[in-house]
Short mmCIF file of C-alpha atoms in Angstrom, two decimals:
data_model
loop_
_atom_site.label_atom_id
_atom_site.label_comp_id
_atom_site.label_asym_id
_atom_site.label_seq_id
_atom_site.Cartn_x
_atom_site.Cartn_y
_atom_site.Cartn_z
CA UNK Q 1 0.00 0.00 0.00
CA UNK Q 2 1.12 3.06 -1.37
CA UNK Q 3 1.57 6.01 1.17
CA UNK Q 4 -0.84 9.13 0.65
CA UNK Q 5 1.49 11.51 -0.77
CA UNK Q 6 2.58 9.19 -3.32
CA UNK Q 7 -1.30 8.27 -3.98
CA UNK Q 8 -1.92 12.03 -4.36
CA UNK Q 9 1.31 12.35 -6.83
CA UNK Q 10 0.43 8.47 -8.72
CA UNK Q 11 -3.07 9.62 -9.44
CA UNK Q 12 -2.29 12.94 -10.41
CA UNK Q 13 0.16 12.02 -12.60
CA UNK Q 14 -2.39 9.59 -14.16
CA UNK Q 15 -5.19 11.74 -14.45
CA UNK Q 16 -2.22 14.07 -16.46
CA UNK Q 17 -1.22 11.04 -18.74
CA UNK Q 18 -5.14 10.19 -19.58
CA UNK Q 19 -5.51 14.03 -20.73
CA UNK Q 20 -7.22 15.11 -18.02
CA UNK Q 21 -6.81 18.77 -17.01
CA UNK Q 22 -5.64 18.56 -13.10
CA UNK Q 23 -4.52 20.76 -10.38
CA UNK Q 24 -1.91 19.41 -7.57
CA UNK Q 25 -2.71 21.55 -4.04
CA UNK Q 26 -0.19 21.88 -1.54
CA UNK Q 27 -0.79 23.18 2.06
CA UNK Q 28 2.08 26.01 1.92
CA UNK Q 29 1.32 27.46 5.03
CA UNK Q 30 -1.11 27.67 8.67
CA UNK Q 31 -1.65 30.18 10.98
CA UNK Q 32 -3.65 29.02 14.05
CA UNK Q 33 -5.42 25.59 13.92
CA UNK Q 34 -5.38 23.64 10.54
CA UNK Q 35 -6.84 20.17 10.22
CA UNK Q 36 -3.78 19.46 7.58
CA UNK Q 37 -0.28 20.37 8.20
CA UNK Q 38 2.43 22.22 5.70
CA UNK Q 39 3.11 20.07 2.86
CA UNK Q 40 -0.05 18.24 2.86
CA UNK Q 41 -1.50 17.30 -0.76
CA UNK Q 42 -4.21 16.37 -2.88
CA UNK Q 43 -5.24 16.52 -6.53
CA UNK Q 44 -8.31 18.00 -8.39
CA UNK Q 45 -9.02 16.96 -12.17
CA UNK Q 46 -11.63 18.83 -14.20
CA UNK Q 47 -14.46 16.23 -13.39
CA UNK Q 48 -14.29 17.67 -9.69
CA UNK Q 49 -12.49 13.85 -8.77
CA UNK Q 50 -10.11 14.36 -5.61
CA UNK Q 51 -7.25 12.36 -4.22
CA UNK Q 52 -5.92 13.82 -0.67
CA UNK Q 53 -7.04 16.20 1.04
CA UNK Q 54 -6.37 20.07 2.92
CA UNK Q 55 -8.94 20.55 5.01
CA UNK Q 56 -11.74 18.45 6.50
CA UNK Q 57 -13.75 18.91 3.53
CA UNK Q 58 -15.36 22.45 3.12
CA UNK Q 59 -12.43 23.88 1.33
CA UNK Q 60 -12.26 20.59 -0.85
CA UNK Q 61 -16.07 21.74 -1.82
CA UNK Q 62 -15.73 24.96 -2.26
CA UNK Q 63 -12.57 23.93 -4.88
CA UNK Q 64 -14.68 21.30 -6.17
CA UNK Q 65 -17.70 23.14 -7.22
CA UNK Q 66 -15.60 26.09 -8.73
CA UNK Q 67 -13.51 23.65 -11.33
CA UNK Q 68 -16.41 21.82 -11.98
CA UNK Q 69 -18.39 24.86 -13.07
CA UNK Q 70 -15.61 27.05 -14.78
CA UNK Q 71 -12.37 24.28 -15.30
CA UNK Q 72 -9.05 24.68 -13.49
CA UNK Q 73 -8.97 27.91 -15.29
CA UNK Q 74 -11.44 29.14 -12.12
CA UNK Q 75 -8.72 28.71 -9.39
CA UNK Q 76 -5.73 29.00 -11.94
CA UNK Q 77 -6.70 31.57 -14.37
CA UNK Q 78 -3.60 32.41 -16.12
CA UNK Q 79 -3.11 29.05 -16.42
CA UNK Q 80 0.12 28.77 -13.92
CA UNK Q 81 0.73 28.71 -9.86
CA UNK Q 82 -1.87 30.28 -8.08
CA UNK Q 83 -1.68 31.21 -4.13
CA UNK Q 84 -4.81 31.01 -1.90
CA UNK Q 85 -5.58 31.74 1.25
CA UNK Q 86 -8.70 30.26 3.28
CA UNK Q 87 -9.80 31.38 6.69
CA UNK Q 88 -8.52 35.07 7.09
CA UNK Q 89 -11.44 36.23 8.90
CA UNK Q 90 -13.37 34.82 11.62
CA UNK Q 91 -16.51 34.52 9.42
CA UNK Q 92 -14.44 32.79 6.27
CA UNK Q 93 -12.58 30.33 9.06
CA UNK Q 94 -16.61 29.07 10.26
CA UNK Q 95 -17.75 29.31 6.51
CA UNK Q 96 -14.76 26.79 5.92
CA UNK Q 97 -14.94 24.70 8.25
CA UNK Q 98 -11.17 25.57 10.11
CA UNK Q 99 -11.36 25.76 14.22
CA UNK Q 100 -10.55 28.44 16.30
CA UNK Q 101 -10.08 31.11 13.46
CA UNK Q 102 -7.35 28.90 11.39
CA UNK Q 103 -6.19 30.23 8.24
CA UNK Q 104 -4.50 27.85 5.91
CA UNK Q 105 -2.63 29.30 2.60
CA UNK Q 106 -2.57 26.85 -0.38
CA UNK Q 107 -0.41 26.75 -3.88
CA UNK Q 108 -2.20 25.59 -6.79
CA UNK Q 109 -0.23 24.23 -9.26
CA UNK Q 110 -1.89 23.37 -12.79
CA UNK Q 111 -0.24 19.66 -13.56
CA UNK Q 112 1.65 19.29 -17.11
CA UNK Q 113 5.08 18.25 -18.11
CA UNK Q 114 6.54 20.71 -16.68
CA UNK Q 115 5.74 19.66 -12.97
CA UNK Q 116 7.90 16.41 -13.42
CA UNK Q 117 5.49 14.07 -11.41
CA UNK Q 118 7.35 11.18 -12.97
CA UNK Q 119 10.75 12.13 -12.02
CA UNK Q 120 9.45 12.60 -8.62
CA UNK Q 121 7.56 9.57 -7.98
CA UNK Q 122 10.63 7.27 -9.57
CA UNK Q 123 13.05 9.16 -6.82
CA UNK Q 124 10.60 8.05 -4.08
CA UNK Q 125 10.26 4.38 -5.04
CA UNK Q 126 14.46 4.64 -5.24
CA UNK Q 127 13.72 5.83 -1.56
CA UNK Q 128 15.75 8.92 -2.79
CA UNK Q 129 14.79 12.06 -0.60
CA UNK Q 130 13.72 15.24 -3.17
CA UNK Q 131 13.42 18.67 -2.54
CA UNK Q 132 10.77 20.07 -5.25
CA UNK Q 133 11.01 23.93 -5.89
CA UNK Q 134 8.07 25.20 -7.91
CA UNK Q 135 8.81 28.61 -10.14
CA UNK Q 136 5.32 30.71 -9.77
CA UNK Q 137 6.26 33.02 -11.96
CA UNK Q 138 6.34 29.96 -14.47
CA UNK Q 139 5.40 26.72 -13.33
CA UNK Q 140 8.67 25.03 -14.02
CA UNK Q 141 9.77 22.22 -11.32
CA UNK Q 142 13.28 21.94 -10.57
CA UNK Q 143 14.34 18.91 -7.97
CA UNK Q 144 16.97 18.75 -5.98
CA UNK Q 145 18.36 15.93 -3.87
CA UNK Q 146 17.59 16.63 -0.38
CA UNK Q 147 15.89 15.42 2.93
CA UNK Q 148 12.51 13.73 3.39
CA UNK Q 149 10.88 15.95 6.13
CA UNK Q 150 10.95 19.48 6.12
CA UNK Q 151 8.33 22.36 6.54
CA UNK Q 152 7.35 24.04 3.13
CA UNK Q 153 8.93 27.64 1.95
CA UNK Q 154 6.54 30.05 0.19
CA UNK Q 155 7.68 33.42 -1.00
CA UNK Q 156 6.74 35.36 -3.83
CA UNK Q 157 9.09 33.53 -6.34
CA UNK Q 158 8.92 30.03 -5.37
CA UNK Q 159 7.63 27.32 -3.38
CA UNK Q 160 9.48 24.43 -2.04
CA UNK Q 161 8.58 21.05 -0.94
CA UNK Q 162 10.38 17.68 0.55
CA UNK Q 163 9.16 14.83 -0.44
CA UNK Q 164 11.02 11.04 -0.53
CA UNK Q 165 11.01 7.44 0.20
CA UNK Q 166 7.60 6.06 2.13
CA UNK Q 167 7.98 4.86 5.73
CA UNK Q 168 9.43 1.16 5.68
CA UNK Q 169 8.74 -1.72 7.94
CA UNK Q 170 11.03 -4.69 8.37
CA UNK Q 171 9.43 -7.56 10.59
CA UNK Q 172 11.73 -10.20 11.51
CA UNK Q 173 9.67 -13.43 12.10
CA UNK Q 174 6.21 -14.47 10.14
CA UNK Q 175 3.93 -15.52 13.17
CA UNK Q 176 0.00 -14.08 14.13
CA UNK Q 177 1.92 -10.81 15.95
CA UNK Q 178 3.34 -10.11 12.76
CA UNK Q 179 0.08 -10.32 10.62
CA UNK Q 180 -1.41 -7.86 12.72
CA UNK Q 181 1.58 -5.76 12.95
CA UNK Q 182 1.78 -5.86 9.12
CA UNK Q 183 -1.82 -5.26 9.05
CA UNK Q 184 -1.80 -1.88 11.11
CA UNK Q 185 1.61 -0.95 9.49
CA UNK Q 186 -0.28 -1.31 5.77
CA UNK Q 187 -3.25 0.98 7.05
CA UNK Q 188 -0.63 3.80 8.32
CA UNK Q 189 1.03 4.01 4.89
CA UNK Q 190 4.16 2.07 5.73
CA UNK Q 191 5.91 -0.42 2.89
CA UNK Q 192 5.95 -3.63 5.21
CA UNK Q 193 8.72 -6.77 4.39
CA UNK Q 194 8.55 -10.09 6.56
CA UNK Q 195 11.80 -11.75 6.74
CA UNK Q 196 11.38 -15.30 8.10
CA UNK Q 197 13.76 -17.78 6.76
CA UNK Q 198 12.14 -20.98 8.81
CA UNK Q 199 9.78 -23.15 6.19
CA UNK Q 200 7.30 -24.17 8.57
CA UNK Q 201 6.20 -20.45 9.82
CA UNK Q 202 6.40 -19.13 6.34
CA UNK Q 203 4.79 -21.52 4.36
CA UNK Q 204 0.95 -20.67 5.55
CA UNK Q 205 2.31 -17.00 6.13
CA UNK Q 206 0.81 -14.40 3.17
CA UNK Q 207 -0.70 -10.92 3.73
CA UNK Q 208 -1.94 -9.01 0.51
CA UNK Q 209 0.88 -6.12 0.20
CA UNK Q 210 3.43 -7.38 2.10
CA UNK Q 211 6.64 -8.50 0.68
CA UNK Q 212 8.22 -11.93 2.46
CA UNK Q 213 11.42 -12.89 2.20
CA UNK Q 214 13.20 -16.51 3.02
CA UNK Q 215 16.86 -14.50 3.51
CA UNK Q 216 18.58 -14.87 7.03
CA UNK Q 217 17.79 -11.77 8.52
CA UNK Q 218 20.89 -10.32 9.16
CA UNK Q 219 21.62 -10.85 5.52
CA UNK Q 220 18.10 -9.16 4.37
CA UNK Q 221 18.98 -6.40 6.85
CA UNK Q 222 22.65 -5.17 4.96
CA UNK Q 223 21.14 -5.74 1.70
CA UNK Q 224 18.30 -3.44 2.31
CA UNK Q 225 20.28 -0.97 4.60
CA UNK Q 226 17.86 0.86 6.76
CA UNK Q 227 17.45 4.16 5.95
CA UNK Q 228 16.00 7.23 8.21
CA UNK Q 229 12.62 5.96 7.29
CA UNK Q 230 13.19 2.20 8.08
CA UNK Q 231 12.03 0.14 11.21
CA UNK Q 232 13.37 -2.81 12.30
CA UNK Q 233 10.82 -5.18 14.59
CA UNK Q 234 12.12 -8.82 15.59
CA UNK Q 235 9.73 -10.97 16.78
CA UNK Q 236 10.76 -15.12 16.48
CA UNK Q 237 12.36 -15.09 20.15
CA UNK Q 238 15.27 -16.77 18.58
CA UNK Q 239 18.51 -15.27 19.42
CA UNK Q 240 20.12 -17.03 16.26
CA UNK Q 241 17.52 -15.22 14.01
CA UNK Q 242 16.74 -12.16 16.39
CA UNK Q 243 20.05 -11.07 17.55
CA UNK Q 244 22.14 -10.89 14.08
CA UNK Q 245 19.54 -8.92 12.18
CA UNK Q 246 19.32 -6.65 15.44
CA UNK Q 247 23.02 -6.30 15.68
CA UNK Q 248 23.34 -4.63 11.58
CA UNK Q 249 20.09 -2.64 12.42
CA UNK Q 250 21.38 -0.92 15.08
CA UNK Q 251 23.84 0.08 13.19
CA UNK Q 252 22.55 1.38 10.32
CA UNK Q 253 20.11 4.46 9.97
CA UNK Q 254 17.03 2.70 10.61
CA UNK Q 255 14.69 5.34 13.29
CA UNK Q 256 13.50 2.61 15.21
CA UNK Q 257 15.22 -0.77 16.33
CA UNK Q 258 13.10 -2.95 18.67
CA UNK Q 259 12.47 -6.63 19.57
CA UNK Q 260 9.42 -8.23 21.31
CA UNK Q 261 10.31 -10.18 24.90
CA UNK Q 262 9.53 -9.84 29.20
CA UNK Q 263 12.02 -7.52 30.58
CA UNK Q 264 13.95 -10.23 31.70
CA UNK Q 265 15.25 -11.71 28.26
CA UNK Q 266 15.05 -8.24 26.76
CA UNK Q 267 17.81 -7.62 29.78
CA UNK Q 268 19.55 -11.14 28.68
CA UNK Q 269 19.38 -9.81 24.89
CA UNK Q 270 21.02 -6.59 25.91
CA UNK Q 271 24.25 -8.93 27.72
CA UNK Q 272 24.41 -11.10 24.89
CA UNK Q 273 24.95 -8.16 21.89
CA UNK Q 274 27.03 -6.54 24.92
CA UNK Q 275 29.13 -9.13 25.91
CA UNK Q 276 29.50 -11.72 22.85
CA UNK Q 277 29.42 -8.93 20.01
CA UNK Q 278 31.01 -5.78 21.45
CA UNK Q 279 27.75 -3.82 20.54
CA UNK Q 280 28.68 -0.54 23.01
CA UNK Q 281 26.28 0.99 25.02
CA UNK Q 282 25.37 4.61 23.52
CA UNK Q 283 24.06 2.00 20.01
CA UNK Q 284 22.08 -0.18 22.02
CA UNK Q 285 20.27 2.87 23.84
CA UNK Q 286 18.22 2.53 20.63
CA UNK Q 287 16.91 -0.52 21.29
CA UNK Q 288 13.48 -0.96 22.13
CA UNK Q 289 12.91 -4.02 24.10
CA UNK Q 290 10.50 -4.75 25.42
CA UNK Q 291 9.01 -3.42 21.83
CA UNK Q 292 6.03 -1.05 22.59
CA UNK Q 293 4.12 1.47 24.57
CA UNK Q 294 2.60 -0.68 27.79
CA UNK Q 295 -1.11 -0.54 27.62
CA UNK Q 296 -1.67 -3.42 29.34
CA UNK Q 297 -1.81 -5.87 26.13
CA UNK Q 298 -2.57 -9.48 26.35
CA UNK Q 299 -3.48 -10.62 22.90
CA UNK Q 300 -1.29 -10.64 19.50
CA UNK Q 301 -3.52 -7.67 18.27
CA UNK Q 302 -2.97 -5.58 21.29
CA UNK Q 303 0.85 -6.27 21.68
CA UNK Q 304 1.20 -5.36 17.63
CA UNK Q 305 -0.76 -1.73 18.44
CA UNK Q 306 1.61 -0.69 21.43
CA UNK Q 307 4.64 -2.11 19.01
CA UNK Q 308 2.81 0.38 15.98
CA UNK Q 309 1.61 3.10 18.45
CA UNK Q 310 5.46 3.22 19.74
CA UNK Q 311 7.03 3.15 15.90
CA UNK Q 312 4.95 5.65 14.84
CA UNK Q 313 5.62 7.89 17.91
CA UNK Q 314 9.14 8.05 17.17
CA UNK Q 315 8.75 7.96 13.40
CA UNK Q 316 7.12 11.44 14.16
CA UNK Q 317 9.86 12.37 16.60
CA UNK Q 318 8.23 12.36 19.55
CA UNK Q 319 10.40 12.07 22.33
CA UNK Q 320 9.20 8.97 24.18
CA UNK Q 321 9.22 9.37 28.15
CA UNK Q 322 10.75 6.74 30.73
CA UNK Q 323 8.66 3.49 29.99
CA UNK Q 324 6.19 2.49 32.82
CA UNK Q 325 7.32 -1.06 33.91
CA UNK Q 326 5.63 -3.85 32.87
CA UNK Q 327 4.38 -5.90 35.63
CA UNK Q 328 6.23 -9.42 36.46
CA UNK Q 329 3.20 -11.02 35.73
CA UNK Q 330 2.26 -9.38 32.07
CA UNK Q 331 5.31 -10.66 30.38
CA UNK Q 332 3.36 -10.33 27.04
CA UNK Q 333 4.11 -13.61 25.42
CA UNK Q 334 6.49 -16.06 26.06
CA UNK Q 335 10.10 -15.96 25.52
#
């Protein structure tokens, strides 16, 4: 499953190739409260068809009903980059739908060649990070390598975006945790690999959209080299499959390293990579093990949402707080 943005971009870009006159909105900039952030995007073809989203709807309609009555021409009139700006007065923000007197600025950019859609979508699936610079004066694209995250720049000559590789989730073990961590991780937008070399959990193992691999996990790990917007999950509870792939994952780039276990063999895992590999301490502070925010979970479907709810959190750079201890007698599952 693809993530939004690169929805948005794919079915713009197809809408484009099947002649269809589009427009590609980006959320430039907010003041006060905005139900999308910077950078957020969606896609508008003549019929009034959207993909994405910048608002909770009401701007959507209002840019909806105007193409559909007068063509992209009505929000785009000379035909290039056009700025608006939703919300500036207390009566616009209600009409609009945006809380607490929001205003939210948007660039409308009228899709053709010149926006390079295809360029930019073949960088993300090379999980190359792009910065996109859009001339308003012209509507020429120029892109730049650059980093994935980053708040939008508007001024009166240009506006430019960072866009790059989808989140990426690398489960080590095929098992009924994993299917519902693969499960939630496919719903957030993440691109979700299950590495399990052993026959007999494999074989019955298949999830629509996830890729599975037979490798040893350590060897699927430094051929894939983590990036910044890679996580790393092991969950078989066998040090000879757990511990190697955890070992290269902590140290590559991958934002979140983390293995499933009770406190007590998370503690044993930490000695082993310590002791037997020479892992040093500051690169196994970024392990997280026990894997997951404690909410009390009991069941494979609860344990994979604190795993998620914990990935996500730090995919998002939140900065996690001391864990509350899990209890002696909710060591999650076994092992």
């Amino acid at each position: 499953m693809e993530d939004l943005d690169t929805l948005v971009l794919r079915t713009a870009l197809d809408w484009q190739t099947a002649g269809l006159p589009v427009v590609l909105v980006t959320v430039a900039r907010t003041w006060g409260s905005s139900p999308r952030p910077p950078g957020s995007l969606m896609a508008i073809n003549v019929k009034g068809e959207t993909a994405g989203s910048v608002s909770g709807g009401c701007i959507e309609d209002d840019l909806i009903l105007r193409i559909r009555k007068d063509g992209i021409q009505a929000v785009c009139s000379s035909g290039l980059p056009a700025v608006l700006r939703y919300g500036i007065s207390a009566a616009e923000a209600h009409r609009f739908g945006l809380p607490c007197g929001g205003t939210v600025e948007l660039v409308l950019e009228p899709v053709s060649s010149h926006s390079r859609l295809g360029e930019l979508l073949l960088a993300c699936e090379q999980r190359s990070s792009t910065e996109r610079v859009l001339d308003l004066h012209t509507g020429r694209v120029e892109l730049r390598d650059g980093r994935r995250d980053g708040i939008p720049r508007l001024d009166d000559k240009q506006l430019t975006t960072y866009l790059g590789p989808q989140a990426r989730l690398i489960v080590i073990g095929a098992g009924d945790l994993s299917r519902y961590l693969c499960q939630m991780a496919l719903s957030l937008g993440f691109e979700v690999i299950v590495c399990d070399p052993r026959e007999e959990y494999r074989a019955s193992w298949q999830l629509d959209g996830v890729v599975v691999s037979h490798e040893m996990p350590d060897d699927l790990v430094l051929r894939l080299q983590p990036d910044t917007r890679t996580a790393v999950v092991a969950l078989t509870h066998d040090p000879k499959l757990d511990d190697l792939a955890l070992i290269d994952a902590l140290q590559s780039k991958a934002f979140y390293v983390g293995a499933i276990g009770s406190r007590r063999n998370s503690a044993q895992r930490r000695d082993r990579l310590r002791i037997y590999f020479d892992i040093a301490e500051p690169t196994l502070q970024g392990l997280h093990g026990p894997a997951g925010l404690y909410i009390g979970s009991k069941t494979p479907a609860e344990i994979a949402l604190s795993i998620m709810a914990e990935v996500v959190a730090v995919k998002n750079g939140i900065l996690m707080p001391s864990p509350t201890p899990v209890p002696l007698s909710a060591t999650m599952l076994p092992g």
